[in-house]
């Protein structure tokens, strides 16, 4: 996690008066629940929902294996607030997300990445 994310978490913890739950998940493209081939070695990989408990955040790293990851997207369940604190390429074949659920109920977040087969 980067410095900005840690600052956001510390502020939220100070406001709530307690520590937030923190969890890290590591996924690979092999665990995708849906793969859409886009042609010329490109594909879109969708993953099963990840539960983010109330007032907590979850960091998720997705490893590309034999693919270079190009972009990442996410969507929270429900209509309440939810924030993606991190959404970036950690390396050519790795994408990193940090989802924060500031609400008082558990939520799910779904991830998808676009990737291209390595040459």
Coordinates of N, CA and C in Angstrom, one line a residue:
X1 N 0.8 -1.2 0.0 CA 0.0 0.0 0.0 C 0.9 1.2 0.0
X2 N 0.4 2.3 -0.7 CA 1.2 3.5 -0.7 C 0.9 4.4 0.5
X3 N 1.7 5.5 0.6 CA 1.6 6.4 1.7 C 0.2 7.0 1.8
X4 N -0.4 7.4 0.7 CA -1.7 8.1 0.7 C -2.8 7.2 1.2
X5 N -2.7 5.9 0.9 CA -3.7 5.0 1.4 C -3.6 4.8 2.9
X6 N -2.3 4.7 3.4 CA -2.1 4.6 4.8 C -2.6 5.8 5.6
X7 N -2.5 7.0 5.0 CA -3.0 8.2 5.6 C -4.6 8.2 5.6
X8 N -5.2 7.8 4.6 CA -6.7 7.7 4.6 C -7.1 6.7 5.6
X9 N -6.5 5.6 5.8 CA -6.8 4.6 6.8 C -6.6 5.1 8.2
X10 N -5.5 5.8 8.4 CA -5.3 6.4 9.8 C -6.4 7.4 10.1
X11 N -6.7 8.3 9.1 CA -7.8 9.3 9.4 C -9.1 8.6 9.7
X12 N -9.5 7.6 9.0 CA -10.7 6.8 9.2 C -10.7 6.2 10.6
X13 N -9.6 5.6 11.0 CA -9.4 5.0 12.3 C -9.6 6.0 13.4
X14 N -9.0 7.2 13.2 CA -9.1 8.3 14.2 C -10.5 8.7 14.3
X15 N -11.2 8.9 13.2 CA -12.6 9.3 13.2 C -13.5 8.3 13.9
X16 N -13.3 7.0 13.7 CA -14.1 5.9 14.3 C -13.6 5.6 15.7
X17 N -12.4 6.0 16.1 CA -11.9 5.7 17.4 C -11.5 4.2 17.6
X18 N -11.2 3.5 16.5 CA -10.8 2.1 16.6 C -10.0 1.7 15.3
X19 N -9.4 0.6 15.4 CA -8.6 0.1 14.2 C -9.6 -0.5 13.2
X20 N -9.3 -0.3 11.9 CA -10.0 -1.0 10.9 C -9.5 -2.4 10.6
X21 N -10.4 -3.3 10.2 CA -9.9 -4.6 9.8 C -9.2 -4.6 8.5
X22 N -8.1 -5.2 8.4 CA -7.3 -5.2 7.2 C -7.0 -6.7 6.7
X23 N -7.1 -6.9 5.4 CA -7.0 -8.2 4.9 C -6.4 -8.1 3.5
X24 N -5.5 -9.1 3.1 CA -4.9 -9.1 1.8 C -5.3 -10.4 1.1
X25 N -5.7 -10.3 -0.2 CA -6.0 -11.5 -1.0 C -5.1 -11.5 -2.2
X26 N -4.6 -12.7 -2.6 CA -3.8 -12.8 -3.8 C -4.6 -13.8 -4.7
X27 N -4.8 -13.3 -5.9 CA -5.5 -14.1 -6.9 C -4.6 -14.3 -8.2
X28 N -5.0 -15.2 -9.0 CA -4.3 -15.3 -10.3 C -5.4 -15.5 -11.4
X29 N -5.0 -15.2 -12.6 CA -6.0 -15.3 -13.7 C -6.6 -16.7 -13.8
X30 N -5.9 -17.7 -13.3 CA -6.5 -19.1 -13.3 C -7.7 -19.2 -12.5
X31 N -8.0 -18.2 -11.5 CA -9.1 -18.3 -10.6 C -10.3 -17.4 -11.2
X32 N -10.2 -16.9 -12.4 CA -11.2 -16.1 -13.0 C -12.5 -16.9 -13.2
X33 N -13.6 -16.4 -12.9 CA -14.9 -17.1 -13.1 C -15.5 -16.9 -14.5
X34 N -15.0 -15.9 -15.2 CA -15.4 -15.7 -16.5 C -14.3 -15.1 -17.3
X35 N -14.0 -15.7 -18.5 CA -13.0 -15.2 -19.4 C -13.6 -14.9 -20.7
X36 N -13.4 -13.7 -21.2 CA -14.0 -13.3 -22.5 C -12.8 -13.0 -23.5
X37 N -12.6 -13.8 -24.5 CA -11.5 -13.7 -25.4 C -11.9 -12.5 -26.3
X38 N -11.0 -11.5 -26.5 CA -11.2 -10.3 -27.3 C -10.5 -10.3 -28.6
X39 N -9.7 -11.3 -28.8 CA -8.9 -11.4 -30.1 C -7.5 -10.9 -30.0
X40 N -6.6 -11.4 -30.9 CA -5.2 -10.9 -30.9 C -4.5 -11.1 -29.6
X41 N -4.9 -12.1 -28.8 CA -4.2 -12.4 -27.5 C -4.7 -11.6 -26.4
X42 N -5.8 -10.7 -26.6 CA -6.4 -10.0 -25.5 C -7.5 -10.8 -24.9
X43 N -7.8 -10.5 -23.6 CA -8.9 -11.2 -22.9 C -9.3 -10.4 -21.7
X44 N -10.6 -10.5 -21.3 CA -11.1 -9.9 -20.1 C -11.4 -11.0 -19.1
X45 N -10.8 -10.8 -17.9 CA -11.0 -11.8 -16.8 C -11.8 -11.2 -15.7
X46 N -12.9 -11.9 -15.3 CA -13.7 -11.5 -14.2 C -13.6 -12.5 -13.0
X47 N -13.6 -11.9 -11.8 CA -13.4 -12.7 -10.6 C -14.6 -12.8 -9.7
X48 N -14.7 -13.8 -8.9 CA -15.8 -13.9 -8.0 C -15.8 -12.8 -7.0
X49 N -17.0 -12.4 -6.5 CA -17.0 -11.2 -5.5 C -16.2 -11.5 -4.3
X50 N -15.6 -10.4 -3.8 CA -14.8 -10.5 -2.5 C -15.6 -9.7 -1.5
X51 N -15.8 -10.3 -0.3 CA -16.5 -9.6 0.7 C -15.6 -8.7 1.5
X52 N -16.1 -7.4 1.6 CA -15.4 -6.4 2.4 C -16.2 -6.1 3.7
X53 N -15.8 -6.6 4.8 CA -16.6 -6.4 6.0 C -16.8 -4.9 6.3
X54 N -17.8 -4.6 7.2 CA -18.1 -3.3 7.6 C -16.9 -2.6 8.2
X55 N -16.7 -1.3 7.8 CA -15.7 -0.5 8.3 C -14.3 -1.1 8.2
X56 N -14.0 -1.6 7.1 CA -12.7 -2.3 6.8 C -12.3 -2.1 5.4
X57 N -11.1 -2.6 5.1 CA -10.6 -2.6 3.8 C -9.9 -3.9 3.4
X58 N -9.9 -4.2 2.1 CA -9.3 -5.4 1.6 C -8.4 -5.1 0.5
X59 N -7.1 -5.5 0.5 CA -6.2 -5.4 -0.6 C -6.2 -6.6 -1.4
X60 N -6.2 -6.5 -2.7 CA -6.3 -7.6 -3.6 C -5.2 -7.5 -4.7
X61 N -4.3 -8.5 -4.8 CA -3.3 -8.5 -5.8 C -3.7 -9.6 -6.8
X62 N -3.7 -9.2 -8.1 CA -4.0 -10.2 -9.2 C -2.8 -10.4 -10.0
X63 N -2.4 -11.7 -10.1 CA -1.2 -12.1 -10.9 C -1.6 -12.5 -12.2
X64 N -0.9 -12.0 -13.3 CA -1.2 -12.3 -14.6 C -0.7 -13.6 -15.2
X65 N 0.2 -14.3 -14.5 CA 0.7 -15.5 -15.0 C 1.4 -15.3 -16.4
X66 N 0.8 -15.8 -17.5 CA 1.3 -15.7 -18.8 C 0.8 -14.5 -19.6
X67 N 0.1 -13.6 -18.8 CA -0.5 -12.4 -19.4 C 0.1 -11.1 -18.8
X68 N 0.2 -10.1 -19.6 CA 0.5 -8.8 -19.1 C -0.8 -8.1 -18.9
X69 N -1.0 -7.5 -17.7 CA -2.3 -6.9 -17.3 C -2.3 -5.4 -17.8
X70 N -3.3 -5.0 -18.4 CA -3.4 -3.7 -19.0 C -4.2 -2.7 -18.2
X71 N -5.4 -3.2 -17.7 CA -6.2 -2.3 -17.0 C -7.0 -3.1 -16.0
X72 N -7.5 -2.5 -14.9 CA -8.3 -3.1 -13.9 C -9.6 -2.3 -13.6
X73 N -10.7 -3.0 -13.4 CA -11.9 -2.3 -13.0 C -12.6 -3.0 -11.8
X74 N -13.5 -2.3 -11.2 CA -14.1 -2.8 -10.0 C -15.5 -2.3 -9.9
X75 N -16.4 -2.9 -9.1 CA -17.7 -2.4 -8.8 C -18.1 -2.9 -7.4
X76 N -18.6 -2.0 -6.5 CA -19.1 -2.4 -5.2 C -20.6 -2.8 -5.4
X77 N -21.1 -3.7 -4.5 CA -22.5 -4.0 -4.4 C -23.2 -2.9 -3.7
X78 N -24.5 -2.8 -4.0 CA -25.4 -1.9 -3.2 C -25.2 -0.4 -3.7
X79 N -25.9 0.5 -3.0 CA -25.9 1.9 -3.4 C -25.2 2.8 -2.4
X80 N -24.6 2.2 -1.3 CA -23.9 3.0 -0.3 C -22.5 3.3 -0.8
X81 N -21.8 4.2 -0.1 CA -20.5 4.6 -0.4 C -19.5 3.4 -0.3
X82 N -18.6 3.4 -1.2 CA -17.4 2.5 -1.2 C -16.3 3.1 -2.0
X83 N -15.1 2.9 -1.6 CA -14.0 3.6 -2.3 C -12.9 2.6 -2.7
X84 N -12.3 2.9 -3.8 CA -11.2 2.1 -4.2 C -10.0 3.0 -4.0
X85 N -9.2 2.7 -2.9 CA -8.1 3.5 -2.5 C -6.9 3.3 -3.5
X86 N -6.7 2.1 -4.0 CA -5.7 1.8 -4.9 C -6.2 1.0 -6.1
X87 N -5.8 1.3 -7.3 CA -6.1 0.6 -8.5 C -5.0 0.9 -9.5
X88 N -4.0 0.0 -9.5 CA -2.8 0.3 -10.3 C -2.1 -1.0 -10.7
X89 N -1.2 -0.8 -11.7 CA -0.4 -1.9 -12.2 C 0.9 -1.9 -11.3
X90 N 1.1 -3.0 -10.6 CA 2.2 -3.2 -9.7 C 3.4 -3.6 -10.5
X91 N 3.2 -4.2 -11.7 CA 4.2 -4.7 -12.6 C 3.5 -5.1 -13.9
X92 N 4.2 -5.5 -14.9 CA 3.6 -5.8 -16.2 C 2.5 -6.9 -16.0
X93 N 2.8 -7.8 -15.1 CA 1.9 -9.0 -15.0 C 1.2 -9.0 -13.6
X94 N 1.0 -7.8 -13.0 CA 0.4 -7.8 -11.7 C -0.5 -6.5 -11.5
X95 N -1.7 -6.6 -11.0 CA -2.5 -5.5 -10.7 C -2.9 -5.5 -9.2
X96 N -3.1 -4.3 -8.7 CA -3.3 -4.2 -7.2 C -4.5 -3.3 -7.0
X97 N -5.4 -3.7 -6.1 CA -6.6 -3.0 -5.7 C -6.6 -2.9 -4.2
X98 N -7.1 -1.8 -3.6 CA -7.4 -1.7 -2.2 C -8.8 -1.1 -2.1
X99 N -9.8 -1.9 -1.6 CA -11.2 -1.5 -1.5 C -11.5 -1.1 -0.1
X100 N -12.1 0.0 0.2 CA -12.5 0.4 1.5 C -14.0 0.5 1.6
X101 N -14.6 -0.1 2.6 CA -16.0 -0.1 2.9 C -16.2 0.7 4.2
X102 N -16.6 2.0 4.1 CA -16.8 2.8 5.3 C -18.2 2.6 5.9
X103 N -19.0 1.7 5.4 CA -20.4 1.6 5.9 C -20.4 0.6 7.1
X104 N -21.6 0.5 7.6 CA -21.8 -0.4 8.8 C -22.3 -1.8 8.4
X105 N -22.3 -2.1 7.2 CA -22.6 -3.5 6.7 C -21.6 -4.0 5.7
X106 N -21.5 -5.3 5.7 CA -20.6 -6.0 4.8 C -21.0 -5.7 3.3
X107 N -20.1 -5.6 2.4 CA -20.4 -5.4 1.0 C -19.5 -6.3 0.2
X108 N -19.8 -6.4 -1.1 CA -18.9 -7.2 -1.9 C -18.4 -6.3 -3.0
X109 N -17.2 -6.6 -3.5 CA -16.6 -5.9 -4.6 C -16.2 -6.9 -5.7
X110 N -16.5 -6.7 -6.9 CA -16.1 -7.5 -8.0 C -15.0 -6.9 -8.8
X111 N -14.0 -7.7 -9.3 CA -12.9 -7.1 -10.0 C -12.9 -7.8 -11.4
X112 N -12.3 -7.0 -12.4 CA -12.1 -7.5 -13.7 C -10.8 -6.9 -14.2
X113 N -10.1 -7.6 -15.0 CA -8.9 -7.0 -15.6 C -8.8 -7.4 -17.1
X114 N -8.2 -6.5 -17.9 CA -8.0 -6.7 -19.3 C -6.5 -7.1 -19.4
X115 N -6.2 -8.1 -20.2 CA -4.8 -8.6 -20.3 C -4.5 -9.0 -21.7
X116 N -3.2 -9.1 -22.0 CA -2.7 -9.5 -23.3 C -1.7 -10.6 -23.1
X117 N -1.8 -11.7 -23.8 CA -0.9 -12.8 -23.7 C 0.5 -12.3 -24.0
X118 N 1.4 -12.7 -23.1 CA 2.8 -12.3 -23.3 C 3.4 -12.9 -24.6
X119 N 4.3 -12.2 -25.2 CA 4.9 -12.7 -26.5 C 5.7 -13.9 -26.3

